[in-house]
Tab-separated table of C-alpha atoms (C1' of nucleotides) in Angstrom:
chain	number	residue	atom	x	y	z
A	1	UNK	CA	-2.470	-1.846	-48.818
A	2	UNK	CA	-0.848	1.369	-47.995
A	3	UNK	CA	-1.495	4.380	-45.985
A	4	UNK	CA	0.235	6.684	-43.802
A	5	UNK	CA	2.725	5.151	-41.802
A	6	UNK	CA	2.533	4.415	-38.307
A	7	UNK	CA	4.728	7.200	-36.277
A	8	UNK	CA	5.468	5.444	-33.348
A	9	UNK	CA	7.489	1.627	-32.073
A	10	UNK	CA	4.199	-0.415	-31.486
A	11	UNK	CA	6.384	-2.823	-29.886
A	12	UNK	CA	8.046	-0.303	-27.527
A	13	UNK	CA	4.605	1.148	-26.928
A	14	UNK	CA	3.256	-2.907	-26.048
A	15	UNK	CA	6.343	-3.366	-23.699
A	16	UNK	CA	5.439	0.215	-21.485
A	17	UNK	CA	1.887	-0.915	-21.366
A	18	UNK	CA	3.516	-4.910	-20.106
A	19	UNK	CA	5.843	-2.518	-17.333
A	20	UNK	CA	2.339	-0.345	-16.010
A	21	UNK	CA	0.127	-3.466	-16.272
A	22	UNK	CA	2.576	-5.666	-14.239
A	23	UNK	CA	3.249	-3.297	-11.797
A	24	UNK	CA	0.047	-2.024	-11.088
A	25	UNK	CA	-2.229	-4.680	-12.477
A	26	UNK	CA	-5.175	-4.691	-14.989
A	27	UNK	CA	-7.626	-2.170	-13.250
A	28	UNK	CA	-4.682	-0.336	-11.644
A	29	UNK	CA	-3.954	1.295	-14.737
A	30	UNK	CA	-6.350	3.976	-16.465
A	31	UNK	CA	-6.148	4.806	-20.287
A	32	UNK	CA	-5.232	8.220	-18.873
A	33	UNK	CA	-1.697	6.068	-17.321
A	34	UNK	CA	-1.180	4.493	-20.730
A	35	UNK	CA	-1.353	7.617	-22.464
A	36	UNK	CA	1.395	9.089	-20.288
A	37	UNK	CA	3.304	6.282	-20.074
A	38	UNK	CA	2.810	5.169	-23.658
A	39	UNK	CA	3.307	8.674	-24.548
A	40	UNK	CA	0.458	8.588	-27.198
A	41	UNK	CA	-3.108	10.068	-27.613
A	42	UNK	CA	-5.655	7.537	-26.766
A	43	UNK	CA	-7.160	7.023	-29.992
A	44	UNK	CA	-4.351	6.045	-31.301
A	45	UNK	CA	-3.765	3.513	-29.179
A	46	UNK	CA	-7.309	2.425	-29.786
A	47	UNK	CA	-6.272	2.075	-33.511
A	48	UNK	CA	-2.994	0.153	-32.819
A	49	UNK	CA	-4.671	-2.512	-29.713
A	50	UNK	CA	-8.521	-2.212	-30.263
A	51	UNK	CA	-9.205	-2.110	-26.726
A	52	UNK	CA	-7.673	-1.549	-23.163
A	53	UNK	CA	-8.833	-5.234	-22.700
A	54	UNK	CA	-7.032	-6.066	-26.179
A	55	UNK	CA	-4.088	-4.563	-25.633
A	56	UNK	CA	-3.483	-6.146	-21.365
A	57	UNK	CA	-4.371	-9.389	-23.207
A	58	UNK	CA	-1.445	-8.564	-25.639
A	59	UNK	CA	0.932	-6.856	-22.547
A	60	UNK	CA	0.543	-10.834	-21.071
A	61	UNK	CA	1.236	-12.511	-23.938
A	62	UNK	CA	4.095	-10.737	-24.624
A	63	UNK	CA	5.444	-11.567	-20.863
A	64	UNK	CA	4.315	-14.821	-20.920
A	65	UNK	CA	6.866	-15.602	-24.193
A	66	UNK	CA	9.124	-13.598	-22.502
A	67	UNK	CA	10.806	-13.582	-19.249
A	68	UNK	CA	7.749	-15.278	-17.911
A	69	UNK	CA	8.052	-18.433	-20.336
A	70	UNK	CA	11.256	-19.405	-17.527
A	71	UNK	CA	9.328	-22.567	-16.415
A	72	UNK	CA	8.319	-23.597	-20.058
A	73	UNK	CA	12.367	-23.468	-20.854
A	74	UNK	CA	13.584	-25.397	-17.620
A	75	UNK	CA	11.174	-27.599	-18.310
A	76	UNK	CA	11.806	-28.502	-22.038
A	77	UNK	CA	15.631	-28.266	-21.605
A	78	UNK	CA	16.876	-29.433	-18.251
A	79	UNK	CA	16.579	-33.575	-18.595
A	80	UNK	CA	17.072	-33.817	-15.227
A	81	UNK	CA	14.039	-33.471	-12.732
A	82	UNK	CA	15.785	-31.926	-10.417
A	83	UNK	CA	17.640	-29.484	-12.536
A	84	UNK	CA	14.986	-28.684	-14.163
A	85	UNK	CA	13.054	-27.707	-10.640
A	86	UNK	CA	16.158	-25.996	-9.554
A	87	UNK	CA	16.670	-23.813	-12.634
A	88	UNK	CA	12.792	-23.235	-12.484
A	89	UNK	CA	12.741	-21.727	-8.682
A	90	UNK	CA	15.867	-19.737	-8.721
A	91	UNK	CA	14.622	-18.266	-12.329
A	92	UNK	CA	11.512	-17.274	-10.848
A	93	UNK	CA	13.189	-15.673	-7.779
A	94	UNK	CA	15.589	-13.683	-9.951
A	95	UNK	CA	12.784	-12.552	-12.091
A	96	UNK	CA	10.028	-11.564	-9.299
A	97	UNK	CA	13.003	-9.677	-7.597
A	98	UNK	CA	14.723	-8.338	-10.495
A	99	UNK	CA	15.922	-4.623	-10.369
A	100	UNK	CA	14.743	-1.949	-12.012
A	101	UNK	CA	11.340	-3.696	-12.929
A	102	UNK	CA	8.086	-4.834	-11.115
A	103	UNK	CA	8.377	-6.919	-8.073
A	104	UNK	CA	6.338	-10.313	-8.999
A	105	UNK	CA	4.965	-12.203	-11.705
A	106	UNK	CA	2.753	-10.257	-13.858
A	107	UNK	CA	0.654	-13.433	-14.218
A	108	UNK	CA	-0.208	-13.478	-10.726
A	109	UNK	CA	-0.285	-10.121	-9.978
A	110	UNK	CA	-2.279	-8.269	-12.321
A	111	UNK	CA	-6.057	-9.532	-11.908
A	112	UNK	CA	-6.647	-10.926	-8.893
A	113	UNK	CA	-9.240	-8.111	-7.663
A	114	UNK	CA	-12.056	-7.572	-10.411
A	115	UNK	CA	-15.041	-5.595	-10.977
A	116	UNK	CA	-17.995	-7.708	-12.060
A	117	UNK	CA	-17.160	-6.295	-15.728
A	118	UNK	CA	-13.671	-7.176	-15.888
A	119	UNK	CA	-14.068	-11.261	-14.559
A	120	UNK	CA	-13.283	-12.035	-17.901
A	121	UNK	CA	-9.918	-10.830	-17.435
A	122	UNK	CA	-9.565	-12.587	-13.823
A	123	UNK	CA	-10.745	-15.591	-15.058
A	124	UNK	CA	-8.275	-15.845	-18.475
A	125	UNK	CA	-4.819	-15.024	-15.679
A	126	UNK	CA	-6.477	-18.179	-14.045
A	127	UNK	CA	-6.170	-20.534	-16.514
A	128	UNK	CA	-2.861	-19.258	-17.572
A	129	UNK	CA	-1.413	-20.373	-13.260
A	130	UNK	CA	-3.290	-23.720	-13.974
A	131	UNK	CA	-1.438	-24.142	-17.159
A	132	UNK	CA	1.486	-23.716	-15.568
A	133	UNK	CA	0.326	-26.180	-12.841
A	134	UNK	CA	-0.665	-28.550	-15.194
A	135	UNK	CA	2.932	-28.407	-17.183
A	136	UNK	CA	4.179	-29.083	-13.614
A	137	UNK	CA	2.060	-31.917	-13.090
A	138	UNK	CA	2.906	-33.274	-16.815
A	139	UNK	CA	6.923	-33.232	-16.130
A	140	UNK	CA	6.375	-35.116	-12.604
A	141	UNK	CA	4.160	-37.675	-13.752
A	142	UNK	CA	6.584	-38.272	-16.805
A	143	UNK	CA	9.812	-38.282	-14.384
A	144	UNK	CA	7.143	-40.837	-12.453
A	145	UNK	CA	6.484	-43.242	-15.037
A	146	UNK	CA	10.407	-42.939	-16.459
A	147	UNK	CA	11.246	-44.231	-12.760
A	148	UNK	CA	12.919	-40.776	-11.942
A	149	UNK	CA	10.975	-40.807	-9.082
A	150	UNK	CA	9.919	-43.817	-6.352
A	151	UNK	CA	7.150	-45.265	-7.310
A	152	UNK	CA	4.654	-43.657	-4.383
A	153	UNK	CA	5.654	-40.136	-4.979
A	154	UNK	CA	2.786	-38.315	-6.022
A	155	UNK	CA	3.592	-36.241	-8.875
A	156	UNK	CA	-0.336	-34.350	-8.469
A	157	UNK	CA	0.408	-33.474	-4.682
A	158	UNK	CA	4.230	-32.215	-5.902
A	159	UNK	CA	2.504	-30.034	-8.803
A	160	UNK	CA	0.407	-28.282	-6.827
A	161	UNK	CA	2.453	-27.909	-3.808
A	162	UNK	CA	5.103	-26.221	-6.627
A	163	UNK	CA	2.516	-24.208	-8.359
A	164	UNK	CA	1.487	-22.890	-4.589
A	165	UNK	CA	5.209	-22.098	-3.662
A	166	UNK	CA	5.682	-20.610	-7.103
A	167	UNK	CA	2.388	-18.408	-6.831
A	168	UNK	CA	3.272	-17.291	-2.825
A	169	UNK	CA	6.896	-16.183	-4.119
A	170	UNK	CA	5.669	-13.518	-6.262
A	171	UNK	CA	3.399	-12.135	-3.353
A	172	UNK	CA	6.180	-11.891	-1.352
A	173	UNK	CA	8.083	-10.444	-3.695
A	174	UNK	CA	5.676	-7.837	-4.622
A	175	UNK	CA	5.420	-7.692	-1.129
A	176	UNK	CA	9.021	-6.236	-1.137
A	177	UNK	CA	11.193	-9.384	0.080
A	178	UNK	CA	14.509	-9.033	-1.053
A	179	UNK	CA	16.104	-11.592	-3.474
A	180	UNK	CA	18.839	-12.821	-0.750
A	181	UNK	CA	15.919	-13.532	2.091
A	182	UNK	CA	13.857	-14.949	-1.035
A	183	UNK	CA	16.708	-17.272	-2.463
A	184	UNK	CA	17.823	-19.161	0.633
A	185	UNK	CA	13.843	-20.348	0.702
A	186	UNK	CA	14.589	-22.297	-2.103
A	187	UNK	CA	16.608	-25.457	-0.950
A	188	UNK	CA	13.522	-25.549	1.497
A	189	UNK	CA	11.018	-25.855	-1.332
A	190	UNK	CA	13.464	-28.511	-2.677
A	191	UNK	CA	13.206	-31.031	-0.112
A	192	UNK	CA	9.742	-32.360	-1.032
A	193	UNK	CA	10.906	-33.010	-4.782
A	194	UNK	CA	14.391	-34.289	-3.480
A	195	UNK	CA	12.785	-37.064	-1.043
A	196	UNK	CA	9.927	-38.399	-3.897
A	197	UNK	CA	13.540	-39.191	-6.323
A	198	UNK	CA	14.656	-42.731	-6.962
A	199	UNK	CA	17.897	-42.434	-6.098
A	200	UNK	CA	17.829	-40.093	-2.528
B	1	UNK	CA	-25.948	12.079	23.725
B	2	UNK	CA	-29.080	10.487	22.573
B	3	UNK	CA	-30.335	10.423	19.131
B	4	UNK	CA	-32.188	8.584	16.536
B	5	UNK	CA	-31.099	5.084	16.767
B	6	UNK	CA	-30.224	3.373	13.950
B	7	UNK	CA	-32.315	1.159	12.040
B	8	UNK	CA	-29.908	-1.329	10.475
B	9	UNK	CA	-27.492	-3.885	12.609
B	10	UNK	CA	-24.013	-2.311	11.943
B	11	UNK	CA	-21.969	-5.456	13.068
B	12	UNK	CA	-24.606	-7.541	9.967
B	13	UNK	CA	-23.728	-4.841	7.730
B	14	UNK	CA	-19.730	-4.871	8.038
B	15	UNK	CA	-19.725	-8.563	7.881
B	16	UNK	CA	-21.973	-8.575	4.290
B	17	UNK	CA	-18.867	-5.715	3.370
B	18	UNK	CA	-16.114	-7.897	4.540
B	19	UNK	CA	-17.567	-10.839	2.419
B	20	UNK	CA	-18.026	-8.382	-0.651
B	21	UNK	CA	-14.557	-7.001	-0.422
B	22	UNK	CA	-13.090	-10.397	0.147
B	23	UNK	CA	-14.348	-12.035	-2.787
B	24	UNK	CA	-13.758	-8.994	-5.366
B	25	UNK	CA	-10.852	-7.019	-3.529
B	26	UNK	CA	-11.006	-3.460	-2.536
B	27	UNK	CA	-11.243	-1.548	-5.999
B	28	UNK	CA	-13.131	-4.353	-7.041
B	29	UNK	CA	-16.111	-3.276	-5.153
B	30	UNK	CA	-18.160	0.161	-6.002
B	31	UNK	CA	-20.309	1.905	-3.174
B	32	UNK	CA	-23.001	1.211	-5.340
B	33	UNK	CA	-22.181	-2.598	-4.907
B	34	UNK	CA	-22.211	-2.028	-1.487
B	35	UNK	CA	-25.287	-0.363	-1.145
B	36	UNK	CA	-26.598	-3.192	-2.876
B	37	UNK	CA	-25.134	-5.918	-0.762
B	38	UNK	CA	-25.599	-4.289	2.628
B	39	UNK	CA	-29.163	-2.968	1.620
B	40	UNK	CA	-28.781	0.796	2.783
B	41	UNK	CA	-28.477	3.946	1.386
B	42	UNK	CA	-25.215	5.282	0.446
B	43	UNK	CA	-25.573	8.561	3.014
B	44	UNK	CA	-25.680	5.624	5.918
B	45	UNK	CA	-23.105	3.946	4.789
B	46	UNK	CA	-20.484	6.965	5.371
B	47	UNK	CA	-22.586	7.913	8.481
B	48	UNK	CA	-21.463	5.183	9.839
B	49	UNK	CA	-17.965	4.049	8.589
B	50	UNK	CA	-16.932	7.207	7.136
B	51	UNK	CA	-15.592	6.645	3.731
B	52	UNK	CA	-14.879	3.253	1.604
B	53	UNK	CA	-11.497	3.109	2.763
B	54	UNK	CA	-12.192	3.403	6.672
B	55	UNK	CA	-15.259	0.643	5.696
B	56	UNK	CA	-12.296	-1.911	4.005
B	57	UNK	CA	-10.446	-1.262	6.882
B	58	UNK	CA	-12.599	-2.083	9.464
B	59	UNK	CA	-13.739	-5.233	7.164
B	60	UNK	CA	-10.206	-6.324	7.100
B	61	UNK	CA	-9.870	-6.091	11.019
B	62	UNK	CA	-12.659	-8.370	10.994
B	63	UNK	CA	-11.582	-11.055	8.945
B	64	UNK	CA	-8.264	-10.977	10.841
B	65	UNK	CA	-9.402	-11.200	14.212
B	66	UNK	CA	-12.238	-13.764	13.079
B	67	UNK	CA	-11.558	-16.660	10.505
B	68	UNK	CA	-8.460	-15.084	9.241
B	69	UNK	CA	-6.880	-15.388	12.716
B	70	UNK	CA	-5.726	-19.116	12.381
B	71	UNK	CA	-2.767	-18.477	12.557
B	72	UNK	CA	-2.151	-16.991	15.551
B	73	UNK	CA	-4.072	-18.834	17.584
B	74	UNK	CA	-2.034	-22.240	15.721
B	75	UNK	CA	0.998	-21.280	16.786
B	76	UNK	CA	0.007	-19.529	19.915
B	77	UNK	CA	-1.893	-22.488	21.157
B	78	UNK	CA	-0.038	-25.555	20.133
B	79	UNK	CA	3.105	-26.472	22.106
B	80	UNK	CA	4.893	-28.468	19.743
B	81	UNK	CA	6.568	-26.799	16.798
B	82	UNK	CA	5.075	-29.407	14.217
B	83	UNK	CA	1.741	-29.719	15.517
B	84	UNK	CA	1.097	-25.909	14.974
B	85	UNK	CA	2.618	-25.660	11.762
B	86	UNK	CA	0.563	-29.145	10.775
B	87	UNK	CA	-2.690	-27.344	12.058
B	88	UNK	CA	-1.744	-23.726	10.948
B	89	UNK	CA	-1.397	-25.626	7.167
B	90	UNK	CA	-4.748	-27.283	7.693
B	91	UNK	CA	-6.752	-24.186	9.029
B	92	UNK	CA	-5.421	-22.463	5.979
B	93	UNK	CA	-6.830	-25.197	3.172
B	94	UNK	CA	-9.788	-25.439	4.939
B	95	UNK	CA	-10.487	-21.899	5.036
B	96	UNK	CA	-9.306	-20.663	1.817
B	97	UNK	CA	-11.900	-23.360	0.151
B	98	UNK	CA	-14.818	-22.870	2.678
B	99	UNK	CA	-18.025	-23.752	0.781
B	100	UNK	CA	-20.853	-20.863	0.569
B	101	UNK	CA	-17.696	-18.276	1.011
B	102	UNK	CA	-15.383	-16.224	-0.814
B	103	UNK	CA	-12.048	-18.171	-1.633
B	104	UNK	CA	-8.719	-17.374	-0.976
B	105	UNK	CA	-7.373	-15.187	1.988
B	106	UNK	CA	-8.902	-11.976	1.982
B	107	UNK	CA	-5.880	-10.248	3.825
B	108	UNK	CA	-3.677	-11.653	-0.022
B	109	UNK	CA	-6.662	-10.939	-2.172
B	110	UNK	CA	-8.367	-7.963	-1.375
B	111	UNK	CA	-5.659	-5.603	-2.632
B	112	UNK	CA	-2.786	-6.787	-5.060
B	113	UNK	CA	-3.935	-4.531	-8.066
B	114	UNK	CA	-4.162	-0.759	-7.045
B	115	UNK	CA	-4.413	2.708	-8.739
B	116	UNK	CA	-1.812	5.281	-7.574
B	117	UNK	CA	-4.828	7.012	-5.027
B	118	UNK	CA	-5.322	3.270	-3.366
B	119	UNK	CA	-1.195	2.608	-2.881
B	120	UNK	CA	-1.722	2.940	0.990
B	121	UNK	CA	-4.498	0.444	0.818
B	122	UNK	CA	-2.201	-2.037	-0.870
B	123	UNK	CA	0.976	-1.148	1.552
B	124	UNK	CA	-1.103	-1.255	4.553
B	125	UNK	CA	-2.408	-5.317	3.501
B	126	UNK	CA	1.634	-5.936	2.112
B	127	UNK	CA	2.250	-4.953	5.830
B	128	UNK	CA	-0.628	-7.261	7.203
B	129	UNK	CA	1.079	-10.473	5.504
B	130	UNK	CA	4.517	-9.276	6.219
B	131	UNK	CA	3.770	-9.557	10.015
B	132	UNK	CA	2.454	-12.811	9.305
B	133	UNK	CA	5.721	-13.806	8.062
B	134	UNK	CA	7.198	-12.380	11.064
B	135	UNK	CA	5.047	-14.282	13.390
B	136	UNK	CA	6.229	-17.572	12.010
B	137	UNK	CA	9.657	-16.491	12.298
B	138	UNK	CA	9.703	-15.859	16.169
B	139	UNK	CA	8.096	-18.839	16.589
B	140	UNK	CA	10.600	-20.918	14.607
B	141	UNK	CA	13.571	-18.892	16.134
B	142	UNK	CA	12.122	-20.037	19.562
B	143	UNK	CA	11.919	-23.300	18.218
B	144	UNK	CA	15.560	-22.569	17.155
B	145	UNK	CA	16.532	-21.700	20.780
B	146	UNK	CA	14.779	-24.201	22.742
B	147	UNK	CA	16.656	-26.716	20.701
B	148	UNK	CA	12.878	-27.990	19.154
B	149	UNK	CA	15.126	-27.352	15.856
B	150	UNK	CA	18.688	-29.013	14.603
B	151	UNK	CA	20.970	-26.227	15.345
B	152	UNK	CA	21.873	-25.920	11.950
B	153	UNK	CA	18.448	-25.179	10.628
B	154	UNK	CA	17.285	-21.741	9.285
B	155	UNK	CA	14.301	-20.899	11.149
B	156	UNK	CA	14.307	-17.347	8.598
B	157	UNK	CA	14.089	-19.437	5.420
B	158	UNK	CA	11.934	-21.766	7.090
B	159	UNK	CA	9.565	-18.852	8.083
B	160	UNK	CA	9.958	-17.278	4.698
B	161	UNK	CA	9.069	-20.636	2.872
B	162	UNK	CA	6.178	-20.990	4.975
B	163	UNK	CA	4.819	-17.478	4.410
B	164	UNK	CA	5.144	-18.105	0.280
B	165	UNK	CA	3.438	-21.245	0.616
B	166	UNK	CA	0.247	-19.778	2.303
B	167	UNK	CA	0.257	-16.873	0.228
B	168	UNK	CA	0.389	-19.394	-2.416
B	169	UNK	CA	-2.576	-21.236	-1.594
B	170	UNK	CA	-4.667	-18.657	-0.920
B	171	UNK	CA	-3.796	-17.970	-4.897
B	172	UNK	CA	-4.291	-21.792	-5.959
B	173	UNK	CA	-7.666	-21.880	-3.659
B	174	UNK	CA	-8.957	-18.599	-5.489
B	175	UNK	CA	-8.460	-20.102	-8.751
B	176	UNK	CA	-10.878	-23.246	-8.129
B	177	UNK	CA	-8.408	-25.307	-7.151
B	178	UNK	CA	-10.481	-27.826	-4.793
B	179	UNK	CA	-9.867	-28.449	-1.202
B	180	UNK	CA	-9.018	-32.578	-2.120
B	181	UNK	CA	-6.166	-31.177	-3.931
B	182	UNK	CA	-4.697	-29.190	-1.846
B	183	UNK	CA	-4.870	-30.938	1.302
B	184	UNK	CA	-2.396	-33.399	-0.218
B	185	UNK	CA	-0.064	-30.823	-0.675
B	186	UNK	CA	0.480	-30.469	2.819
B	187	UNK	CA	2.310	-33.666	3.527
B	188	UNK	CA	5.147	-32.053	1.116
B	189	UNK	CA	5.482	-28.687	2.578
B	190	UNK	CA	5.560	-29.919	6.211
B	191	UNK	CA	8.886	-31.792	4.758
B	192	UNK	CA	11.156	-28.843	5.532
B	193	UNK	CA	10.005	-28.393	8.550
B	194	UNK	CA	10.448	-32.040	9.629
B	195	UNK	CA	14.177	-32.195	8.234
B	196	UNK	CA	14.910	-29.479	10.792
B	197	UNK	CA	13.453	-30.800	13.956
B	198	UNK	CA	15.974	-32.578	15.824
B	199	UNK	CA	14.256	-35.956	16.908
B	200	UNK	CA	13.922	-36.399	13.325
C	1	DT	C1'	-42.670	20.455	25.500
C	2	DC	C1'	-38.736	21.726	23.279
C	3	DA	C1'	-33.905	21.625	22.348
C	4	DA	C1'	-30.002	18.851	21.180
C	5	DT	C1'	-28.556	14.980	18.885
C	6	DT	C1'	-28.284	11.315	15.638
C	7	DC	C1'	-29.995	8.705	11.774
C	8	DT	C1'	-32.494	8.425	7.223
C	9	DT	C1'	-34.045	10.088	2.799
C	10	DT	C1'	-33.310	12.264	-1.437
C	11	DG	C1'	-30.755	14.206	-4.773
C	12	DT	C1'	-26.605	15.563	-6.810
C	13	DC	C1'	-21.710	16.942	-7.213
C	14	DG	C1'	-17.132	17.142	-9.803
C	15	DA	C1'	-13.787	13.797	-11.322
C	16	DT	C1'	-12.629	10.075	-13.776
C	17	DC	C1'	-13.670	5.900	-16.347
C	18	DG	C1'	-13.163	3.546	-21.179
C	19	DA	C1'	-14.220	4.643	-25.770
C	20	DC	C1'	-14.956	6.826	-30.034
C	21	DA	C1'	-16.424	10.500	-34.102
C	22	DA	C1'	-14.878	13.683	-37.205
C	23	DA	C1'	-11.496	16.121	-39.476
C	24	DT	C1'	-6.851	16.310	-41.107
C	25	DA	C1'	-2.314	14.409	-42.673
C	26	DA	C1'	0.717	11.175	-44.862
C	27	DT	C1'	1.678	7.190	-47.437
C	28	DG	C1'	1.526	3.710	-51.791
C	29	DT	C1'	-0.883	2.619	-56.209
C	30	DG	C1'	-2.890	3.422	-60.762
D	1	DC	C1'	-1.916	13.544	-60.747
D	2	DA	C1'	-6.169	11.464	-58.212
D	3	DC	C1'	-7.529	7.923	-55.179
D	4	DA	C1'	-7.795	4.495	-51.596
D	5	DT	C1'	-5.964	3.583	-47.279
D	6	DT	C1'	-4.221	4.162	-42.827
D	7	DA	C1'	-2.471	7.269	-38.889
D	8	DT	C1'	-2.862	11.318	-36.141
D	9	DT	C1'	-5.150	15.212	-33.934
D	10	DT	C1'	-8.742	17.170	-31.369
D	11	DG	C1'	-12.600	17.095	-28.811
D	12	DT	C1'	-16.138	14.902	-26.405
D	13	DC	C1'	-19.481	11.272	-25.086
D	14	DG	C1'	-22.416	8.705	-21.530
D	15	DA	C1'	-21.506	5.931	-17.530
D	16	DT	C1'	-19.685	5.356	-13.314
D	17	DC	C1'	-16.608	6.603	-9.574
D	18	DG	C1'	-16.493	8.035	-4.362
D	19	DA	C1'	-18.560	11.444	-1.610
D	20	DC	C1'	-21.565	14.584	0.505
D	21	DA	C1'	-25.405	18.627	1.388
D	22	DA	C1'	-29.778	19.531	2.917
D	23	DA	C1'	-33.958	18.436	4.887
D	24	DG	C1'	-36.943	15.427	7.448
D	25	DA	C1'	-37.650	11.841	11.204
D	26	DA	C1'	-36.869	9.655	15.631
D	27	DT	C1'	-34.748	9.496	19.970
D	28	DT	C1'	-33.098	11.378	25.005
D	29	DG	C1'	-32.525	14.804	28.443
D	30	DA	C1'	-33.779	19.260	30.366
DNA sequence: TCAATTCTTTGTCGATCGACAAATAATGTG
DNA sequence: CACATTATTTGTCGATCGACAAAGAATTGA
């Protein structure tokens, strides 16, 4: 277990490939863009990731623990339903619109078209949203059965109809909708959640 | 200005293109696919839509005056504010999970991952939705004016809410999510809009 | 009938795609 | 030191990308 030394910051090198691959999504970006932007021959990043496929599938992991894990942590540390809903939305908003980095969430954005080789890819982004629907769903239906919420609220229909706001946010922010038009949206999306609590 | 006449029906062939590009996006789809999927020869193809782009285009223009025009005709042809924002909700769902058809909005679909030569296709879709968004706007500012609304509500954020959430469930309905579960979604995000009607 | 026009057939073009082979260089271990 | 191991350099591979050139076929109008 030795050999020559690796010359370059594999984890600065993963993080460029996470900024090209959010912004422009899987198939947007050609080995020729990671080699440029990576600033590394293209063998060697073979040698470091395997594949292009290998390394995207490393770029999302990497956002997902990162500033894309923002629902996971609102919804592990706010006890409050609310606050934790509140924290969750605004986080996402300030994220998708953050300067000086791509508009959106990476997760949405960066497989939605596919060629018939690259479903795979498409496919694995899509069960990422729907476990972040599902860890929606889980927090509501606890919040139900803990009586945070009146008993005919329907923590399914509130999952989804937050996993659809969350999803539509980062289109419009890709889209280019500025954080103070996006923001004020927000105590909109709210409402639903706020009239299904117990004591509202 | 006569001619051989062509063999194939153009209208049968755009609409096989539109379905192709709506299901797999723009760079999702190879001329080769289409030649496949429309059954002619490459050569006819760009005889008679000149290039790929001016093809998507055209494909796009069909979808939005067809199917993709609910919208429009919602808000243009129901008087009352709620009842066209009820229907507009319900055209979407039922569209975006249409059996035998591609799910999902083609106009948020089609182009959300691009290479640096296809920007303009993504801009020129970005602009597509962005009108939509303006389009609910007016109508809630006339809403706004013709007191239909509380004169304290915020027919912007409104119309910005309501442009994530369909952009939202065009990405839930592309992921599989069924039609039963996203109908009851509805009922929550017509909440806002309630709140700010003023016999309400 | 023939000239002008338009469509269809056939084949191919240069560019780019993702991926790797082979040779060389640098490390730790015995 | 020699050796095993891993990284880097350099060059290139076959496949596919979007696009079109050239020639033949079918139509209308003169």
């Amino acid at each position: 277990m030795a050999g020559r030394p690796r010359e370059f910051d594999r984890d600065e090198a993963l993080a460029k490939a996470r900024d090209l691959f959010w912004e422009r999504g899987y198939e947007g970006v050609s080995m020729a863009d990671l080699v440029d932007a990576m600033g590394i021959a293209s063998a060697r990043i073979y040698a470091a990731f395997e594949s292009k496929e290998a390394l995207f599938q490393e770029a999302v992991m990497l956002y997902a623990s990162g500033e894309g894990g923002f629902a996971t942590r609102a919804l592990a540390e706010e006890p409050n339903i609310l606050d934790a809903f509140e924290r969750l939305l605004r986080d996402a908003v300030l994220l998708y619109t953050r300067p000086n980095h791509p508009y959106g969430c990476m997760i949405v954005m960066a497989a939605t078209n596919y060629t018939v080789n690259n479903q795979a890819v498409r496919t694995r982004l899509g069960r990422y949203r729907r476990d972040r629907a599902a860890s929606l769903h889980a927090r509501l239906q606890e919040a139900s059965e803990t009586g945070e919420l009146k008993p005919d609220a329907d923590p399914r229909a509130l999952a989804e109809f937050y996993a659809a706001f969350l999803h539509g946010l980062s289109v419009q922010a890709a889209d280019g909708v500025p954080r103070d038009i996006l923001l004020p949206t927000l105590s909109q999306a709210l409402l639903p959640l706020k009239s299904a609590l117990s004591k509202g």
